[in-house]
Amino acid sequence: MRLLLMALIIAMAAGLAYAILSLPAESAGLSVYTTENIAISGVTNPVTAVLLNYRAYDTFLELGVLLLALLGVWSLGSTATASQRPSAPGPVLDNLARVLVPILIVVAGYLFWAGAYIPGGAFQAGAVLGAAGVLLILAGWRINHRLVGLPLRISLVLGLVVFAVVGTLFMLTDRQFLEFPPQYAGVLILLIEGLATLSIGIALAALFLGADPEEDDN
Amino acid sequence: MEALTQLQLAFDVVLVLTLLGLAWQALTSPELFRAIVLFIAFGLLMALVWVRLAAPDVALAEAAIGAGLTGALLLTTLSKLAKQTDKSSRENNKDIIAPSAASTDE
């Protein structure tokens, strides 16, 4: 068994090495097309242009995958372990959370805003928001019970829904799904990224919480 | 300039070797907590590798999601696993564990 595994790993490593060695040494890839069309993409950071404009479909589906993962966790949900805290957080953790969470929110806002022209963007900003959520959960904070039902669910799907609505809206004016008119592309990307940041952050924190907080309440 | 390139090459080599070493240790470590901590360290170094490959976007995502959130998720899973195995082993070996625990106290 171990030998078979070893042989498989060696074969895979050899295949990967062959693939890398057989790559053309100097290749521009698709970067030429990316920089040629950057002016009509609405942003100046090529990575954001690819993620939110040229290949918006991939990002759209990624948001869906994240929600599906959360659904999977919620359907497994043993709520007992998620809500029970063995002890109250110590003063260090409590104070650290109170200091760090506002900073993390500002950092997330910066990353989201900076994504238009330098590295950053919705997923990075969302991950930082999610980390803030994890810190809050660890420090013993819970979502207000009035917000765990519909409001939580709406904020979870908001990014995906607005993405889909914006994507289909311009099909009325003879465009493809997720094809943005160049003059509005910047604003639309900002809108989608902002809401996606929020949804991603909440989804990641909810993943850490582990179970549907609405059921936890009952 | 020449010295700088040499230095960068040396840094890259050390980075790759450390990464491989961490990956190996994380996979083979019998203790799960240790494996998770090694995995988090692996994620942080992986973010450095992405920076060296001039992909700061991926580096940001790797540091935040790969090292931070995945690590946190793995650690909660571990604590839940430990709780469950504790409970089941206590239920199964109630008679065996109780006396031995008492004897170690003495």
PDB file of C-alpha atoms in Angstrom:
ATOM      1  CA  MET A   1       0.000   0.000   0.000  1.00  0.00           C
ATOM      2  CA  ARG A   2       2.744   2.424   0.991  1.00  0.00           C
ATOM      3  CA  LEU A   3       4.763   1.409  -2.065  1.00  0.00           C
ATOM      4  CA  LEU A   4       1.782   1.966  -4.347  1.00  0.00           C
ATOM      5  CA  LEU A   5       1.211   5.380  -2.798  1.00  0.00           C
ATOM      6  CA  MET A   6       4.878   6.233  -3.198  1.00  0.00           C
ATOM      7  CA  ALA A   7       4.800   5.170  -6.871  1.00  0.00           C
ATOM      8  CA  LEU A   8       1.671   7.281  -7.468  1.00  0.00           C
ATOM      9  CA  ILE A   9       3.232  10.360  -5.835  1.00  0.00           C
ATOM     10  CA  ILE A  10       6.461   9.948  -7.814  1.00  0.00           C
ATOM     11  CA  ALA A  11       4.483   9.547 -11.044  1.00  0.00           C
ATOM     12  CA  MET A  12       2.503  12.691 -10.261  1.00  0.00           C
ATOM     13  CA  ALA A  13       5.622  14.665  -9.393  1.00  0.00           C
ATOM     14  CA  ALA A  14       7.271  13.498 -12.642  1.00  0.00           C
ATOM     15  CA  GLY A  15       4.180  14.516 -14.614  1.00  0.00           C
ATOM     16  CA  LEU A  16       4.117  17.960 -13.008  1.00  0.00           C
ATOM     17  CA  ALA A  17       7.846  18.425 -13.600  1.00  0.00           C
ATOM     18  CA  TYR A  18       7.384  17.428 -17.260  1.00  0.00           C
ATOM     19  CA  ALA A  19       4.478  19.871 -17.639  1.00  0.00           C
ATOM     20  CA  ILE A  20       6.509  22.724 -16.189  1.00  0.00           C
ATOM     21  CA  LEU A  21       9.625  21.914 -18.229  1.00  0.00           C
ATOM     22  CA  SER A  22       7.618  21.703 -21.466  1.00  0.00           C
ATOM     23  CA  LEU A  23       6.148  25.185 -20.986  1.00  0.00           C
ATOM     24  CA  PRO A  24       7.408  27.731 -23.512  1.00  0.00           C
ATOM     25  CA  ALA A  25      10.149  29.768 -21.842  1.00  0.00           C
ATOM     26  CA  GLU A  26       8.844  33.192 -22.849  1.00  0.00           C
ATOM     27  CA  SER A  27       5.106  33.491 -23.144  1.00  0.00           C
ATOM     28  CA  ALA A  28       2.946  36.540 -22.574  1.00  0.00           C
ATOM     29  CA  GLY A  29      -0.127  34.347 -22.082  1.00  0.00           C
ATOM     30  CA  LEU A  30      -3.308  36.359 -21.935  1.00  0.00           C
ATOM     31  CA  SER A  31      -1.744  39.405 -20.292  1.00  0.00           C
ATOM     32  CA  VAL A  32      -1.609  41.202 -23.662  1.00  0.00           C
ATOM     33  CA  TYR A  33      -5.396  41.031 -24.056  1.00  0.00           C
ATOM     34  CA  THR A  34      -5.877  41.985 -20.409  1.00  0.00           C
ATOM     35  CA  THR A  35      -3.824  45.171 -20.682  1.00  0.00           C
ATOM     36  CA  GLU A  36      -5.254  46.037 -24.115  1.00  0.00           C
ATOM     37  CA  ASN A  37      -8.802  46.135 -22.780  1.00  0.00           C
ATOM     38  CA  ILE A  38      -8.088  47.509 -19.310  1.00  0.00           C
ATOM     39  CA  ALA A  39      -9.494  50.919 -20.283  1.00  0.00           C
ATOM     40  CA  ILE A  40     -13.024  49.566 -20.823  1.00  0.00           C
ATOM     41  CA  SER A  41     -12.989  47.180 -17.837  1.00  0.00           C
ATOM     42  CA  GLY A  42     -13.848  49.896 -15.302  1.00  0.00           C
ATOM     43  CA  VAL A  43     -10.816  49.202 -13.061  1.00  0.00           C
ATOM     44  CA  THR A  44      -7.056  49.538 -13.465  1.00  0.00           C
ATOM     45  CA  ASN A  45      -5.893  46.502 -11.463  1.00  0.00           C
ATOM     46  CA  PRO A  46      -5.600  43.693 -14.058  1.00  0.00           C
ATOM     47  CA  VAL A  47      -6.460  40.988 -11.501  1.00  0.00           C
ATOM     48  CA  THR A  48      -9.699  42.709 -10.528  1.00  0.00           C
ATOM     49  CA  ALA A  49     -10.451  43.305 -14.210  1.00  0.00           C
ATOM     50  CA  VAL A  50     -10.155  39.557 -14.870  1.00  0.00           C
ATOM     51  CA  LEU A  51     -12.116  38.528 -11.761  1.00  0.00           C
ATOM     52  CA  LEU A  52     -14.982  41.015 -11.981  1.00  0.00           C
ATOM     53  CA  ASN A  53     -15.241  41.740 -15.679  1.00  0.00           C
ATOM     54  CA  TYR A  54     -13.560  39.398 -18.182  1.00  0.00           C
ATOM     55  CA  ARG A  55     -14.206  36.287 -16.115  1.00  0.00           C
ATOM     56  CA  ALA A  56     -17.019  37.536 -13.889  1.00  0.00           C
ATOM     57  CA  TYR A  57     -18.781  34.199 -14.371  1.00  0.00           C
ATOM     58  CA  ASP A  58     -16.074  32.401 -12.341  1.00  0.00           C
ATOM     59  CA  THR A  59     -16.363  34.861  -9.463  1.00  0.00           C
ATOM     60  CA  PHE A  60     -20.166  34.642  -9.603  1.00  0.00           C
ATOM     61  CA  LEU A  61     -20.010  30.854  -9.251  1.00  0.00           C
ATOM     62  CA  GLU A  62     -17.394  31.122  -6.497  1.00  0.00           C
ATOM     63  CA  LEU A  63     -19.826  33.133  -4.404  1.00  0.00           C
ATOM     64  CA  GLY A  64     -22.372  30.375  -5.022  1.00  0.00           C
ATOM     65  CA  VAL A  65     -19.879  27.703  -3.931  1.00  0.00           C
ATOM     66  CA  LEU A  66     -19.251  29.544  -0.664  1.00  0.00           C
ATOM     67  CA  LEU A  67     -22.999  29.617   0.064  1.00  0.00           C
ATOM     68  CA  LEU A  68     -23.298  25.918  -0.801  1.00  0.00           C
ATOM     69  CA  ALA A  69     -20.490  25.140   1.648  1.00  0.00           C
ATOM     70  CA  LEU A  70     -22.348  27.059   4.350  1.00  0.00           C
ATOM     71  CA  LEU A  71     -25.562  25.159   3.519  1.00  0.00           C
ATOM     72  CA  GLY A  72     -23.633  21.924   3.873  1.00  0.00           C
ATOM     73  CA  VAL A  73     -22.325  22.923   7.303  1.00  0.00           C
ATOM     74  CA  TRP A  74     -25.769  24.062   8.430  1.00  0.00           C
ATOM     75  CA  SER A  75     -27.396  20.817   7.326  1.00  0.00           C
ATOM     76  CA  LEU A  76     -24.813  18.828   9.313  1.00  0.00           C
ATOM     77  CA  GLY A  77     -25.304  21.254  12.210  1.00  0.00           C
ATOM     78  CA  SER A  78     -25.034  19.766  15.647  1.00  0.00           C
ATOM     79  CA  THR A  79     -25.987  22.971  17.376  1.00  0.00           C
ATOM     80  CA  ALA A  80     -25.069  21.951  20.894  1.00  0.00           C
ATOM     81  CA  THR A  81     -21.292  22.236  20.498  1.00  0.00           C
ATOM     82  CA  ALA A  82     -21.496  25.462  18.517  1.00  0.00           C
ATOM     83  CA  SER A  83     -23.316  27.516  21.107  1.00  0.00           C
ATOM     84  CA  GLN A  84     -21.932  26.127  24.351  1.00  0.00           C
ATOM     85  CA  ARG A  85     -19.035  28.051  25.746  1.00  0.00           C
ATOM     86  CA  PRO A  86     -17.021  26.281  28.415  1.00  0.00           C
ATOM     87  CA  SER A  87     -15.981  29.543  30.060  1.00  0.00           C
ATOM     88  CA  ALA A  88     -16.158  33.311  29.672  1.00  0.00           C
ATOM     89  CA  PRO A  89     -13.286  34.884  27.696  1.00  0.00           C
ATOM     90  CA  GLY A  90     -10.394  36.286  29.684  1.00  0.00           C
ATOM     91  CA  PRO A  91      -9.860  40.053  29.895  1.00  0.00           C
ATOM     92  CA  VAL A  92      -6.979  39.909  27.405  1.00  0.00           C
ATOM     93  CA  LEU A  93      -9.036  38.234  24.669  1.00  0.00           C
ATOM     94  CA  ASP A  94     -12.006  40.486  25.382  1.00  0.00           C
ATOM     95  CA  ASN A  95      -9.966  43.689  25.141  1.00  0.00           C
ATOM     96  CA  LEU A  96      -8.006  42.448  22.139  1.00  0.00           C
ATOM     97  CA  ALA A  97     -11.260  41.790  20.288  1.00  0.00           C
ATOM     98  CA  ARG A  98     -12.581  45.244  21.173  1.00  0.00           C
ATOM     99  CA  VAL A  99      -9.404  46.891  19.820  1.00  0.00           C
ATOM    100  CA  LEU A 100      -8.796  44.660  16.790  1.00  0.00           C
ATOM    101  CA  VAL A 101     -12.285  44.341  15.336  1.00  0.00           C
ATOM    102  CA  PRO A 102     -12.689  48.034  14.401  1.00  0.00           C
ATOM    103  CA  ILE A 103      -9.191  47.984  12.870  1.00  0.00           C
ATOM    104  CA  LEU A 104     -10.023  44.833  10.898  1.00  0.00           C
ATOM    105  CA  ILE A 105     -13.196  46.461   9.574  1.00  0.00           C
ATOM    106  CA  VAL A 106     -11.207  49.489   8.388  1.00  0.00           C
ATOM    107  CA  VAL A 107      -8.599  47.197   6.783  1.00  0.00           C
ATOM    108  CA  ALA A 108     -11.365  45.278   5.006  1.00  0.00           C
ATOM    109  CA  GLY A 109     -12.840  48.536   3.722  1.00  0.00           C
ATOM    110  CA  TYR A 110      -9.416  49.620   2.468  1.00  0.00           C
ATOM    111  CA  LEU A 111      -8.723  46.286   0.742  1.00  0.00           C
ATOM    112  CA  PHE A 112     -12.112  46.412  -0.983  1.00  0.00           C
ATOM    113  CA  TRP A 113     -11.593  50.007  -2.135  1.00  0.00           C
ATOM    114  CA  ALA A 114      -7.960  49.472  -3.174  1.00  0.00           C
ATOM    115  CA  GLY A 115      -8.923  46.430  -5.270  1.00  0.00           C
ATOM    116  CA  ALA A 116      -9.817  48.716  -8.179  1.00  0.00           C
ATOM    117  CA  TYR A 117      -6.229  49.767  -8.800  1.00  0.00           C
ATOM    118  CA  ILE A 118      -3.811  47.735  -6.645  1.00  0.00           C
ATOM    119  CA  PRO A 119      -3.909  44.159  -5.234  1.00  0.00           C
ATOM    120  CA  GLY A 120      -6.939  43.703  -3.014  1.00  0.00           C
ATOM    121  CA  GLY A 121     -10.572  43.023  -3.679  1.00  0.00           C
ATOM    122  CA  ALA A 122     -13.744  41.407  -2.445  1.00  0.00           C
ATOM    123  CA  PHE A 123     -12.394  38.011  -1.388  1.00  0.00           C
ATOM    124  CA  GLN A 124      -9.427  39.422   0.520  1.00  0.00           C
ATOM    125  CA  ALA A 125     -11.561  42.082   2.187  1.00  0.00           C
ATOM    126  CA  GLY A 126     -14.254  39.494   2.916  1.00  0.00           C
ATOM    127  CA  ALA A 127     -11.676  37.196   4.485  1.00  0.00           C
ATOM    128  CA  VAL A 128     -10.511  40.000   6.789  1.00  0.00           C
ATOM    129  CA  LEU A 129     -14.142  40.711   7.746  1.00  0.00           C
ATOM    130  CA  GLY A 130     -14.603  36.994   8.341  1.00  0.00           C
ATOM    131  CA  ALA A 131     -11.535  36.991  10.597  1.00  0.00           C
ATOM    132  CA  ALA A 132     -13.084  39.869  12.582  1.00  0.00           C
ATOM    133  CA  GLY A 133     -16.246  37.768  12.914  1.00  0.00           C
ATOM    134  CA  VAL A 134     -14.243  34.749  14.103  1.00  0.00           C
ATOM    135  CA  LEU A 135     -12.522  36.928  16.705  1.00  0.00           C
ATOM    136  CA  LEU A 136     -15.894  38.194  17.943  1.00  0.00           C
ATOM    137  CA  ILE A 137     -17.242  34.641  18.167  1.00  0.00           C
ATOM    138  CA  LEU A 138     -14.133  33.512  20.079  1.00  0.00           C
ATOM    139  CA  ALA A 139     -14.541  36.433  22.492  1.00  0.00           C
ATOM    140  CA  GLY A 140     -18.060  35.244  23.258  1.00  0.00           C
ATOM    141  CA  TRP A 141     -20.114  37.681  21.187  1.00  0.00           C
ATOM    142  CA  ARG A 142     -23.210  36.354  19.433  1.00  0.00           C
ATOM    143  CA  ILE A 143     -25.517  37.828  16.840  1.00  0.00           C
ATOM    144  CA  ASN A 144     -28.608  39.484  18.290  1.00  0.00           C
ATOM    145  CA  HIS A 145     -31.445  36.961  18.169  1.00  0.00           C
ATOM    146  CA  ARG A 146     -33.624  39.403  16.223  1.00  0.00           C
ATOM    147  CA  LEU A 147     -31.027  39.421  13.425  1.00  0.00           C
ATOM    148  CA  VAL A 148     -30.265  35.707  13.082  1.00  0.00           C
ATOM    149  CA  GLY A 149     -33.273  34.776  10.956  1.00  0.00           C
ATOM    150  CA  LEU A 150     -34.165  36.597   7.769  1.00  0.00           C
ATOM    151  CA  PRO A 151     -31.681  39.527   8.122  1.00  0.00           C
ATOM    152  CA  LEU A 152     -28.728  37.095   8.353  1.00  0.00           C
ATOM    153  CA  ARG A 153     -29.912  35.079   5.374  1.00  0.00           C
ATOM    154  CA  ILE A 154     -30.489  38.192   3.270  1.00  0.00           C
ATOM    155  CA  SER A 155     -27.009  39.545   3.997  1.00  0.00           C
ATOM    156  CA  LEU A 156     -25.541  36.118   3.154  1.00  0.00           C
ATOM    157  CA  VAL A 157     -27.095  35.977  -0.321  1.00  0.00           C
ATOM    158  CA  LEU A 158     -26.940  39.724  -1.041  1.00  0.00           C
ATOM    159  CA  GLY A 159     -23.622  39.568  -2.938  1.00  0.00           C
ATOM    160  CA  LEU A 160     -24.747  36.702  -5.168  1.00  0.00           C
ATOM    161  CA  VAL A 161     -28.229  38.127  -5.791  1.00  0.00           C
ATOM    162  CA  VAL A 162     -27.019  41.611  -6.727  1.00  0.00           C
ATOM    163  CA  PHE A 163     -24.344  40.031  -8.962  1.00  0.00           C
ATOM    164  CA  ALA A 164     -27.052  38.022 -10.736  1.00  0.00           C
ATOM    165  CA  VAL A 165     -29.459  40.973 -11.012  1.00  0.00           C
ATOM    166  CA  VAL A 166     -26.785  43.310 -12.409  1.00  0.00           C
ATOM    167  CA  GLY A 167     -25.604  40.535 -14.732  1.00  0.00           C
ATOM    168  CA  THR A 168     -29.063  39.891 -16.164  1.00  0.00           C
ATOM    169  CA  LEU A 169     -30.224  43.529 -16.193  1.00  0.00           C
ATOM    170  CA  PHE A 170     -28.046  44.460 -19.153  1.00  0.00           C
ATOM    171  CA  MET A 171     -29.256  41.464 -21.132  1.00  0.00           C
ATOM    172  CA  LEU A 172     -32.306  43.679 -21.806  1.00  0.00           C
ATOM    173  CA  THR A 173     -30.047  45.958 -23.838  1.00  0.00           C
ATOM    174  CA  ASP A 174     -28.716  43.196 -26.094  1.00  0.00           C
ATOM    175  CA  ARG A 175     -25.736  42.254 -23.989  1.00  0.00           C
ATOM    176  CA  GLN A 176     -24.468  38.902 -22.770  1.00  0.00           C
ATOM    177  CA  PHE A 177     -25.000  37.634 -19.229  1.00  0.00           C
ATOM    178  CA  LEU A 178     -22.536  39.477 -16.921  1.00  0.00           C
ATOM    179  CA  GLU A 179     -21.418  41.826 -19.695  1.00  0.00           C
ATOM    180  CA  PHE A 180     -21.211  45.363 -18.312  1.00  0.00           C
ATOM    181  CA  PRO A 181     -21.434  48.511 -20.462  1.00  0.00           C
ATOM    182  CA  PRO A 182     -17.968  50.157 -20.261  1.00  0.00           C
ATOM    183  CA  GLN A 183     -19.224  53.540 -19.034  1.00  0.00           C
ATOM    184  CA  TYR A 184     -20.894  51.988 -15.950  1.00  0.00           C
ATOM    185  CA  ALA A 185     -18.453  49.101 -15.402  1.00  0.00           C
ATOM    186  CA  GLY A 186     -16.480  50.866 -12.642  1.00  0.00           C
ATOM    187  CA  VAL A 187     -19.554  51.707 -10.565  1.00  0.00           C
ATOM    188  CA  LEU A 188     -21.137  48.303 -11.091  1.00  0.00           C
ATOM    189  CA  ILE A 189     -17.948  46.472 -10.083  1.00  0.00           C
ATOM    190  CA  LEU A 190     -17.722  48.658  -6.974  1.00  0.00           C
ATOM    191  CA  LEU A 191     -21.339  47.860  -6.064  1.00  0.00           C
ATOM    192  CA  ILE A 192     -20.936  44.112  -6.642  1.00  0.00           C
ATOM    193  CA  GLU A 193     -17.599  43.972  -4.810  1.00  0.00           C
ATOM    194  CA  GLY A 194     -18.918  45.921  -1.835  1.00  0.00           C
ATOM    195  CA  LEU A 195     -21.907  43.660  -1.301  1.00  0.00           C
ATOM    196  CA  ALA A 196     -19.830  40.557  -2.094  1.00  0.00           C
ATOM    197  CA  THR A 197     -17.309  41.617   0.578  1.00  0.00           C
ATOM    198  CA  LEU A 198     -20.114  41.816   3.132  1.00  0.00           C
ATOM    199  CA  SER A 199     -21.614  38.468   2.118  1.00  0.00           C
ATOM    200  CA  ILE A 200     -18.242  36.694   2.032  1.00  0.00           C
ATOM    201  CA  GLY A 201     -17.271  38.049   5.445  1.00  0.00           C
ATOM    202  CA  ILE A 202     -20.541  36.982   7.045  1.00  0.00           C
ATOM    203  CA  ALA A 203     -20.458  33.591   5.308  1.00  0.00           C
ATOM    204  CA  LEU A 204     -16.913  32.859   6.541  1.00  0.00           C
ATOM    205  CA  ALA A 205     -17.780  33.867  10.102  1.00  0.00           C
ATOM    206  CA  ALA A 206     -20.946  31.744   9.913  1.00  0.00           C
ATOM    207  CA  LEU A 207     -18.856  28.796   8.679  1.00  0.00           C
ATOM    208  CA  PHE A 208     -16.753  29.164  11.819  1.00  0.00           C
ATOM    209  CA  LEU A 209     -19.837  29.339  14.037  1.00  0.00           C
ATOM    210  CA  GLY A 210     -20.659  25.948  12.548  1.00  0.00           C
ATOM    211  CA  ALA A 211     -24.419  25.753  12.815  1.00  0.00           C
ATOM    212  CA  ASP A 212     -27.445  27.806  11.832  1.00  0.00           C
ATOM    213  CA  PRO A 213     -27.625  30.396  14.645  1.00  0.00           C
ATOM    214  CA  GLU A 214     -31.413  30.548  14.227  1.00  0.00           C
ATOM    215  CA  GLU A 215     -31.764  26.928  15.299  1.00  0.00           C
ATOM    216  CA  ASP A 216     -29.314  27.557  18.096  1.00  0.00           C
ATOM    217  CA  ASP A 217     -31.744  30.032  19.565  1.00  0.00           C
ATOM    218  CA  ASN A 218     -34.642  27.618  19.823  1.00  0.00           C
TER     219      ASN A 218
ATOM    220  CA  MET B   1      23.148  43.899  -8.324  1.00  0.00           C
ATOM    221  CA  GLU B   2      24.809  40.520  -8.692  1.00  0.00           C
ATOM    222  CA  ALA B   3      24.912  40.096  -4.921  1.00  0.00           C
ATOM    223  CA  LEU B   4      21.245  41.011  -4.640  1.00  0.00           C
ATOM    224  CA  THR B   5      20.199  38.351  -7.172  1.00  0.00           C
ATOM    225  CA  GLN B   6      22.316  35.791  -5.309  1.00  0.00           C
ATOM    226  CA  LEU B   7      20.663  36.795  -2.052  1.00  0.00           C
ATOM    227  CA  GLN B   8      17.195  36.465  -3.574  1.00  0.00           C
ATOM    228  CA  LEU B   9      18.067  33.059  -4.963  1.00  0.00           C
ATOM    229  CA  ALA B  10      19.325  31.959  -1.545  1.00  0.00           C
ATOM    230  CA  PHE B  11      16.120  33.263   0.077  1.00  0.00           C
ATOM    231  CA  ASP B  12      13.978  31.384  -2.453  1.00  0.00           C
ATOM    232  CA  VAL B  13      15.885  28.150  -1.920  1.00  0.00           C
ATOM    233  CA  VAL B  14      15.539  28.415   1.866  1.00  0.00           C
ATOM    234  CA  LEU B  15      11.837  29.252   1.456  1.00  0.00           C
ATOM    235  CA  VAL B  16      11.166  26.240  -0.770  1.00  0.00           C
ATOM    236  CA  LEU B  17      13.088  23.859   1.504  1.00  0.00           C
ATOM    237  CA  THR B  18      11.275  25.139   4.611  1.00  0.00           C
ATOM    238  CA  LEU B  19       7.948  24.827   2.817  1.00  0.00           C
ATOM    239  CA  LEU B  20       8.646  21.232   1.813  1.00  0.00           C
ATOM    240  CA  GLY B  21       9.852  20.407   5.311  1.00  0.00           C
ATOM    241  CA  LEU B  22       6.744  21.934   6.914  1.00  0.00           C
ATOM    242  CA  ALA B  23       4.460  20.114   4.473  1.00  0.00           C
ATOM    243  CA  TRP B  24       6.127  16.788   5.247  1.00  0.00           C
ATOM    244  CA  GLN B  25       5.961  17.336   8.999  1.00  0.00           C
ATOM    245  CA  ALA B  26       2.322  18.464   8.857  1.00  0.00           C
ATOM    246  CA  LEU B  27       1.370  15.332   6.917  1.00  0.00           C
ATOM    247  CA  THR B  28       3.304  12.865   9.044  1.00  0.00           C
ATOM    248  CA  SER B  29       2.761  14.367  12.492  1.00  0.00           C
ATOM    249  CA  PRO B  30       0.798  11.890  14.616  1.00  0.00           C
ATOM    250  CA  GLU B  31      -0.452  14.656  16.891  1.00  0.00           C
ATOM    251  CA  LEU B  32      -3.326  16.524  15.224  1.00  0.00           C
ATOM    252  CA  PHE B  33      -2.860  19.826  17.077  1.00  0.00           C
ATOM    253  CA  ARG B  34       0.780  19.935  16.013  1.00  0.00           C
ATOM    254  CA  ALA B  35      -0.217  19.121  12.424  1.00  0.00           C
ATOM    255  CA  ILE B  36      -2.703  22.025  12.375  1.00  0.00           C
ATOM    256  CA  VAL B  37      -0.172  24.514  13.728  1.00  0.00           C
ATOM    257  CA  LEU B  38       2.321  23.300  11.122  1.00  0.00           C
ATOM    258  CA  PHE B  39      -0.357  23.708   8.460  1.00  0.00           C
ATOM    259  CA  ILE B  40      -0.946  27.331   9.531  1.00  0.00           C
ATOM    260  CA  ALA B  41       2.797  28.000   9.374  1.00  0.00           C
ATOM    261  CA  PHE B  42       2.810  26.355   5.941  1.00  0.00           C
ATOM    262  CA  GLY B  43       0.018  28.718   4.812  1.00  0.00           C
ATOM    263  CA  LEU B  44       1.924  31.789   5.982  1.00  0.00           C
ATOM    264  CA  LEU B  45       5.093  30.715   4.181  1.00  0.00           C
ATOM    265  CA  MET B  46       2.995  29.882   1.111  1.00  0.00           C
ATOM    266  CA  ALA B  47       1.789  33.502   1.157  1.00  0.00           C
ATOM    267  CA  LEU B  48       5.458  34.582   1.111  1.00  0.00           C
ATOM    268  CA  VAL B  49       6.020  32.306  -1.885  1.00  0.00           C
ATOM    269  CA  TRP B  50       3.151  33.999  -3.736  1.00  0.00           C
ATOM    270  CA  VAL B  51       4.746  37.383  -2.985  1.00  0.00           C
ATOM    271  CA  ARG B  52       8.041  36.119  -4.426  1.00  0.00           C
ATOM    272  CA  LEU B  53       6.138  34.942  -7.519  1.00  0.00           C
ATOM    273  CA  ALA B  54       4.844  38.544  -7.905  1.00  0.00           C
ATOM    274  CA  ALA B  55       1.235  37.551  -7.141  1.00  0.00           C
ATOM    275  CA  PRO B  56       0.305  39.778  -4.175  1.00  0.00           C
ATOM    276  CA  ASP B  57      -3.444  39.225  -4.770  1.00  0.00           C
ATOM    277  CA  VAL B  58      -3.092  35.503  -4.228  1.00  0.00           C
ATOM    278  CA  ALA B  59      -0.728  36.138  -1.309  1.00  0.00           C
ATOM    279  CA  LEU B  60      -3.362  38.224   0.482  1.00  0.00           C
ATOM    280  CA  ALA B  61      -6.033  35.584  -0.054  1.00  0.00           C
ATOM    281  CA  GLU B  62      -3.673  32.788   1.019  1.00  0.00           C
ATOM    282  CA  ALA B  63      -2.657  34.577   4.222  1.00  0.00           C
ATOM    283  CA  ALA B  64      -6.243  35.457   5.180  1.00  0.00           C
ATOM    284  CA  ILE B  65      -8.115  32.327   4.092  1.00  0.00           C
ATOM    285  CA  GLY B  66      -5.430  29.623   3.786  1.00  0.00           C
ATOM    286  CA  ALA B  67      -3.581  30.351   7.000  1.00  0.00           C
ATOM    287  CA  GLY B  68      -6.072  32.289   9.128  1.00  0.00           C
ATOM    288  CA  LEU B  69      -9.597  31.043   8.596  1.00  0.00           C
ATOM    289  CA  THR B  70      -8.779  27.462   7.609  1.00  0.00           C
ATOM    290  CA  GLY B  71      -6.557  27.208  10.676  1.00  0.00           C
ATOM    291  CA  ALA B  72      -9.358  28.481  12.912  1.00  0.00           C
ATOM    292  CA  LEU B  73     -11.842  26.058  11.314  1.00  0.00           C
ATOM    293  CA  LEU B  74      -9.452  23.118  11.741  1.00  0.00           C
ATOM    294  CA  LEU B  75      -8.843  24.019  15.394  1.00  0.00           C
ATOM    295  CA  THR B  76     -12.592  24.131  16.195  1.00  0.00           C
ATOM    296  CA  THR B  77     -13.064  20.824  14.404  1.00  0.00           C
ATOM    297  CA  LEU B  78     -10.265  19.372  16.507  1.00  0.00           C
ATOM    298  CA  SER B  79     -11.833  20.582  19.741  1.00  0.00           C
ATOM    299  CA  LYS B  80     -15.207  19.123  18.709  1.00  0.00           C
ATOM    300  CA  LEU B  81     -13.528  15.838  17.775  1.00  0.00           C
ATOM    301  CA  ALA B  82     -11.771  15.724  21.142  1.00  0.00           C
ATOM    302  CA  LYS B  83     -15.057  16.394  22.967  1.00  0.00           C
ATOM    303  CA  GLN B  84     -16.834  13.624  21.069  1.00  0.00           C
ATOM    304  CA  THR B  85     -14.130  11.021  21.539  1.00  0.00           C
ATOM    305  CA  ASP B  86     -13.926  11.951  25.216  1.00  0.00           C
ATOM    306  CA  LYS B  87     -17.643  11.373  25.622  1.00  0.00           C
ATOM    307  CA  SER B  88     -17.755   8.082  23.696  1.00  0.00           C
ATOM    308  CA  SER B  89     -14.696   6.638  25.398  1.00  0.00           C
ATOM    309  CA  ARG B  90     -16.145   7.582  28.785  1.00  0.00           C
ATOM    310  CA  GLU B  91     -19.418   5.855  27.911  1.00  0.00           C
ATOM    311  CA  ASN B  92     -17.693   2.731  26.607  1.00  0.00           C
ATOM    312  CA  ASN B  93     -15.062   2.316  29.291  1.00  0.00           C
ATOM    313  CA  LYS B  94     -16.885   3.717  32.275  1.00  0.00           C
ATOM    314  CA  ASP B  95     -15.835   0.905  34.573  1.00  0.00           C
ATOM    315  CA  ILE B  96     -12.280   0.668  33.312  1.00  0.00           C
ATOM    316  CA  ILE B  97     -11.434   4.351  33.408  1.00  0.00           C
ATOM    317  CA  ALA B  98     -12.924   5.259  36.773  1.00  0.00           C
ATOM    318  CA  PRO B  99     -10.671   3.092  38.982  1.00  0.00           C
ATOM    319  CA  SER B 100      -7.498   3.891  37.056  1.00  0.00           C
ATOM    320  CA  ALA B 101      -8.234   7.615  37.270  1.00  0.00           C
ATOM    321  CA  ALA B 102      -8.781   7.229  40.984  1.00  0.00           C
ATOM    322  CA  SER B 103      -5.499   5.329  41.373  1.00  0.00           C
ATOM    323  CA  THR B 104      -3.472   7.997  39.569  1.00  0.00           C
ATOM    324  CA  ASP B 105      -4.871  10.592  41.955  1.00  0.00           C
ATOM    325  CA  GLU B 106      -3.434   8.833  44.959  1.00  0.00           C
TER     326      GLU B 106
END
